[in-house]
Every structure is written in C-alpha cells, then in structure tokens.
mmCIF file of C-alpha atoms in Angstrom:
data_model
loop_
_atom_site.group_PDB
_atom_site.id
_atom_site.type_symbol
_atom_site.label_atom_id
_atom_site.label_comp_id
_atom_site.label_asym_id
_atom_site.label_seq_id
_atom_site.Cartn_x
_atom_site.Cartn_y
_atom_site.Cartn_z
ATOM 1 C CA MET A 805 -52.856 30.150 13.588
ATOM 2 C CA LEU A 806 -54.299 29.751 9.890
ATOM 3 C CA LEU A 807 -55.265 33.320 9.725
ATOM 4 C CA GLY A 808 -51.684 34.347 10.919
ATOM 5 C CA LEU A 809 -50.275 32.304 8.173
ATOM 6 C CA ILE A 810 -52.155 34.328 5.505
ATOM 7 C CA PHE A 811 -50.911 37.538 7.048
ATOM 8 C CA SER A 812 -47.477 36.307 7.155
ATOM 9 C CA VAL A 813 -47.241 35.427 3.564
ATOM 10 C CA SER A 814 -48.900 38.314 2.285
ATOM 11 C CA ASN A 815 -46.471 41.057 1.439
ATOM 12 C CA ILE A 816 -46.607 44.518 3.096
ATOM 13 C CA THR A 817 -48.515 46.187 0.048
ATOM 14 C CA SER A 818 -51.307 43.561 0.183
ATOM 15 C CA GLN A 819 -54.636 44.449 1.508
ATOM 16 C CA GLN A 820 -56.632 42.066 3.831
ATOM 17 C CA LEU A 821 -60.299 42.161 4.302
ATOM 18 C CA TYR A 822 -61.647 40.480 7.604
ATOM 19 C CA THR A 823 -64.786 39.318 9.230
ATOM 20 C CA ASN A 824 -65.189 37.892 12.708
ATOM 21 C CA ASN A 825 -68.967 37.485 12.400
ATOM 22 C CA GLY A 826 -69.379 35.644 9.294
ATOM 23 C CA VAL A 827 -72.611 33.560 9.173
ATOM 24 C CA THR A 828 -71.992 29.681 8.641
ATOM 25 C CA THR A 829 -75.113 27.598 8.598
ATOM 26 C CA PHE A 830 -75.666 23.943 7.993
ATOM 27 C CA ASP A 831 -78.689 21.838 7.314
ATOM 28 C CA GLY A 832 -78.493 17.954 7.577
ATOM 29 C CA SER A 833 -82.361 17.471 7.456
ATOM 30 C CA LYS A 834 -84.153 14.580 5.760
ATOM 31 C CA GLU A 835 -87.533 15.377 4.457
ATOM 32 C CA SER A 836 -90.450 14.567 6.872
ATOM 33 C CA PHE A 837 -88.200 14.615 9.968
ATOM 34 C CA GLU A 838 -87.573 17.468 12.310
ATOM 35 C CA PRO A 839 -84.826 20.073 11.124
ATOM 36 C CA ILE A 840 -81.309 19.177 11.902
ATOM 37 C CA SER A 841 -79.663 22.623 11.284
ATOM 38 C CA ALA A 842 -77.438 25.122 13.067
ATOM 39 C CA VAL A 843 -76.018 28.667 12.844
ATOM 40 C CA ASN A 844 -72.587 30.090 13.664
ATOM 41 C CA ASP A 845 -72.443 33.805 13.474
ATOM 42 C CA LYS A 846 -68.951 33.875 14.881
ATOM 43 C CA SER A 847 -66.957 32.601 11.885
ATOM 44 C CA VAL A 848 -63.586 34.288 11.299
ATOM 45 C CA SER A 849 -62.241 34.663 7.720
ATOM 46 C CA VAL A 850 -59.680 36.871 5.805
ATOM 47 C CA ILE A 851 -59.290 37.555 2.221
ATOM 48 C CA ASP A 852 -55.935 38.895 0.673
ATOM 49 C CA VAL A 853 -57.572 41.033 -2.140
ATOM 50 C CA ASN A 854 -54.226 41.416 -4.103
ATOM 51 C CA LYS A 855 -53.593 37.688 -4.426
ATOM 52 C CA GLY A 856 -57.153 36.251 -3.945
ATOM 53 C CA ASN A 857 -55.973 34.026 -0.872
ATOM 54 C CA ILE A 858 -58.858 33.179 1.423
ATOM 55 C CA ALA A 859 -58.947 31.545 4.806
ATOM 56 C CA ALA A 860 -61.571 30.687 7.436
ATOM 57 C CA LEU A 861 -61.660 29.446 10.854
ATOM 58 C CA ILE A 862 -64.869 28.062 12.488
ATOM 59 C CA TYR A 863 -65.214 26.989 16.079
ATOM 60 C CA ILE A 864 -67.325 24.024 16.219
ATOM 61 C CA LYS A 865 -68.791 24.838 19.663
ATOM 62 C CA ASP A 866 -70.275 28.142 18.101
ATOM 63 C CA PHE A 867 -72.767 26.333 16.187
ATOM 64 C CA GLU A 868 -76.331 26.996 17.732
ATOM 65 C CA PHE A 869 -79.153 24.640 17.286
ATOM 66 C CA ARG A 870 -82.895 25.094 18.173
ATOM 67 C CA LEU A 871 -82.574 22.431 20.892
ATOM 68 C CA GLY A 872 -80.020 22.245 23.534
ATOM 69 C CA LEU A 873 -79.998 18.531 23.295
ATOM 70 C CA MET A 874 -79.147 18.599 19.578
ATOM 71 C CA GLN A 875 -76.166 20.873 20.286
ATOM 72 C CA GLU A 876 -74.962 18.583 23.030
ATOM 73 C CA HIS A 877 -75.232 15.618 20.870
ATOM 74 C CA PHE A 878 -73.532 17.545 17.849
ATOM 75 C CA ASN A 879 -70.552 18.423 20.017
ATOM 76 C CA GLU A 880 -70.013 15.337 21.936
ATOM 77 C CA ASN A 881 -71.186 12.439 19.769
ATOM 78 C CA TYR A 882 -70.718 13.647 16.122
ATOM 79 C CA MET A 883 -67.902 16.355 16.034
ATOM 80 C CA ASP A 884 -66.039 15.411 18.956
ATOM 81 C CA SER A 885 -65.445 19.217 19.577
ATOM 82 C CA GLY A 886 -63.286 18.771 22.718
ATOM 83 C CA LYS A 887 -60.755 16.868 20.520
ATOM 84 C CA TYR A 888 -61.450 18.808 17.233
ATOM 85 C CA PRO A 889 -62.536 22.290 18.310
ATOM 86 C CA LYS A 890 -62.327 23.858 14.966
ATOM 87 C CA SER A 891 -62.782 23.614 11.168
ATOM 88 C CA THR A 892 -60.466 25.456 8.765
ATOM 89 C CA PHE A 893 -60.440 26.423 5.110
ATOM 90 C CA SER A 894 -57.553 27.615 3.138
ATOM 91 C CA GLY A 895 -57.629 28.506 -0.478
ATOM 92 C CA VAL A 896 -57.802 30.905 -3.422
ATOM 93 C CA ILE A 897 -60.448 32.743 -5.265
ATOM 94 C CA LEU A 898 -59.551 32.139 -8.832
ATOM 95 C CA ASN A 899 -59.146 35.177 -11.097
ATOM 96 C CA PHE A 900 -60.076 37.480 -8.347
ATOM 97 C CA ASP A 901 -59.654 41.116 -9.110
ATOM 98 C CA ASP A 902 -61.134 43.424 -6.421
ATOM 99 C CA LYS A 903 -60.856 46.534 -8.720
ATOM 100 C CA LYS A 904 -63.496 44.943 -11.108
ATOM 101 C CA LEU A 905 -65.972 44.235 -8.507
ATOM 102 C CA GLU A 906 -69.437 45.942 -8.586
ATOM 103 C CA ASN A 907 -72.114 46.396 -6.176
ATOM 104 C CA LYS A 908 -73.997 43.388 -7.759
ATOM 105 C CA TYR A 909 -72.919 39.699 -7.272
ATOM 106 C CA THR A 910 -70.174 38.153 -9.551
ATOM 107 C CA ASN A 911 -69.603 34.492 -9.603
ATOM 108 C CA PHE A 912 -66.053 33.293 -8.713
ATOM 109 C CA ARG A 913 -64.538 29.784 -8.363
ATOM 110 C CA ILE A 914 -63.066 29.086 -5.007
ATOM 111 C CA LYS A 915 -60.685 26.121 -4.542
ATOM 112 C CA GLY A 916 -58.869 24.926 -1.390
ATOM 113 C CA GLU A 917 -58.689 22.650 1.469
ATOM 114 C CA ILE A 918 -61.234 22.083 4.142
ATOM 115 C CA GLU A 919 -60.603 20.541 7.536
ATOM 116 C CA ILE A 920 -63.142 18.787 9.589
ATOM 117 C CA LYS A 921 -62.304 16.415 12.597
ATOM 118 C CA GLY A 922 -58.679 16.482 11.471
ATOM 119 C CA VAL A 923 -59.535 15.258 7.961
ATOM 120 C CA LYS A 924 -58.495 17.509 5.031
ATOM 121 C CA LYS A 925 -60.136 17.383 1.696
ATOM 122 C CA GLU A 926 -59.857 19.396 -1.405
ATOM 123 C CA ILE A 927 -63.107 21.439 -2.319
ATOM 124 C CA SER A 928 -64.230 23.475 -5.078
ATOM 125 C CA THR A 929 -67.204 25.822 -5.127
ATOM 126 C CA ILE A 930 -68.690 28.841 -6.791
ATOM 127 C CA ALA A 931 -69.080 32.095 -4.538
ATOM 128 C CA LYS A 932 -70.866 35.176 -5.261
ATOM 129 C CA ILE A 933 -68.916 38.185 -4.293
ATOM 130 C CA LYS A 934 -69.853 41.850 -4.514
ATOM 131 C CA LYS A 935 -68.297 45.117 -3.490
ATOM 132 C CA THR A 936 -69.704 47.145 -0.640
ATOM 133 C CA ASP A 937 -69.232 50.515 0.900
ATOM 134 C CA ASP A 938 -67.003 48.866 3.806
ATOM 135 C CA GLY A 939 -65.512 46.056 1.838
ATOM 136 C CA ILE A 940 -67.057 43.016 0.090
ATOM 137 C CA ASN A 941 -69.748 40.312 0.698
ATOM 138 C CA LEU A 942 -69.301 36.724 -0.068
ATOM 139 C CA SER A 943 -71.941 34.002 -0.144
ATOM 140 C CA THR A 944 -71.627 30.465 -1.214
ATOM 141 C CA THR A 945 -73.333 27.124 -0.853
ATOM 142 C CA PHE A 946 -71.829 23.637 -1.044
ATOM 143 C CA ASN A 947 -72.216 20.084 0.102
ATOM 144 C CA ILE A 948 -70.048 17.803 2.175
ATOM 145 C CA GLN A 949 -70.548 14.183 2.939
ATOM 146 C CA LEU A 950 -70.129 13.323 6.609
ATOM 147 C CA SER A 951 -68.414 10.078 5.944
ATOM 148 C CA ASP A 952 -65.559 12.028 4.180
ATOM 149 C CA TYR A 953 -64.736 13.402 7.565
ATOM 150 C CA ASN A 954 -65.311 10.371 9.779
ATOM 151 C CA VAL A 955 -68.511 11.775 11.092
ATOM 152 C CA LYS A 956 -70.535 8.677 12.187
ATOM 153 C CA ILE A 957 -74.259 8.596 12.275
ATOM 154 C CA PRO A 958 -75.746 6.113 14.834
ATOM 155 C CA ARG A 959 -78.265 3.692 13.319
ATOM 156 C CA LEU A 960 -81.040 5.069 15.866
ATOM 157 C CA VAL A 961 -80.994 8.360 14.002
ATOM 158 C CA PHE A 962 -79.734 7.412 10.569
ATOM 159 C CA LYS A 963 -83.273 8.032 9.018
ATOM 160 C CA LYS A 964 -83.361 11.512 10.552
ATOM 161 C CA ILE A 965 -79.770 12.769 9.568
ATOM 162 C CA ASP A 966 -78.730 13.238 5.927
ATOM 163 C CA GLU A 967 -75.299 11.930 4.923
ATOM 164 C CA ASN A 968 -75.147 14.900 2.498
ATOM 165 C CA ILE A 969 -74.752 18.215 4.461
ATOM 166 C CA LYS A 970 -75.763 21.610 2.893
ATOM 167 C CA VAL A 971 -73.434 24.260 4.080
ATOM 168 C CA ASN A 972 -73.957 28.094 3.396
ATOM 169 C CA LEU A 973 -71.618 30.896 3.946
ATOM 170 C CA ASN A 974 -72.548 34.598 4.158
ATOM 171 C CA TYR A 975 -69.742 36.792 5.171
ATOM 172 C CA SER A 976 -69.251 40.400 5.069
ATOM 173 C CA TYR A 977 -65.505 41.433 5.050
ATOM 174 C CA GLU A 978 -64.081 44.887 6.043
ATOM 175 C CA LYS A 979 -60.750 46.481 5.969
ATOM 176 C CA GLN A 980 -58.664 46.018 9.124
#
C-alpha cells in the first residue's frame, strides 16, 4: 500500500528504483550478555529518483534470529507481529540528484516518518548513497528507542536488552 502510494504520486516521467531484498538488521544487545540481533533480507523499498521520495516496507516476521526462541519471543511478546505485521517508512532524500551520483558514497540527509507497532515518529538520518551499474546502493545506520514505539521489555530480561536499538539498512536498488 505504501509503495503503491509512491508510484501513484509520481508522474509518468519519474523513474523509480526498487529493491525487494534490502537487508535490514538491528542490534539490541547489552555488553556482556548474549547478542540480541536479527537480519531481514526481504525488505522492500522504492526511490523516486526525480523527486528524492523514498519508502520502505519491512515485514516483522521476516527478521531472523540465531535462536528460534528469540524469534518467537520477538514476534509474540515484543512486536506483536500478528497485530502489527509490518513497519513502514516514508520520506524524502534531501537535495537528491541522481545525475550527480558517482561510484563512491556521498552523504545525504533523509527525513521522514517511521511506523512501528502502529506508532509513527519523525526520523532524520544520514545515508550513504552511490551509483552502481544497475542502479544505486544506500546504506544508513540510526537508533530507535523501544519505548517510543510501545515496545515493553519485561523486567526478567531488562538487563539483557538495550532500550536503544541500532538499526542498519543496506539496500541495492535497480530499475523496474
């Protein structure tokens, strides 16, 4: 639905670049405890290169943990993925001009709105973007606070899971 919105607001001359295998990772580990991290390599995203609009859709159940029990707790106890199956982002890459991209990374500010568990928050981050033979690569890292998105950490594991989660995105976009 979100990706359809980007396509519908873009005019016919706009060019979109797309990925359906973007890699989204997060790390919520605290030092001296076991790693609390996961990878989702099925993240979907689109960029309107003429306007700099960007959107992403991440299905929560597609995050994979090293232990099945962690994945089960993540989906059922923390993220309630049955009720909130996806996270979305919609925003703009500021001062984006794909014609000036090179095959080395350039920093761009991205501003927009991220939605997790039905809670929407404004976010701003710096992304590294470079031109490739097939499209562009985008890489960024940012932090989110679990409490901002109504993610509750039970007392039993509070010392193991960090309230401040580090999120990494590595997306390779291609022409449609």
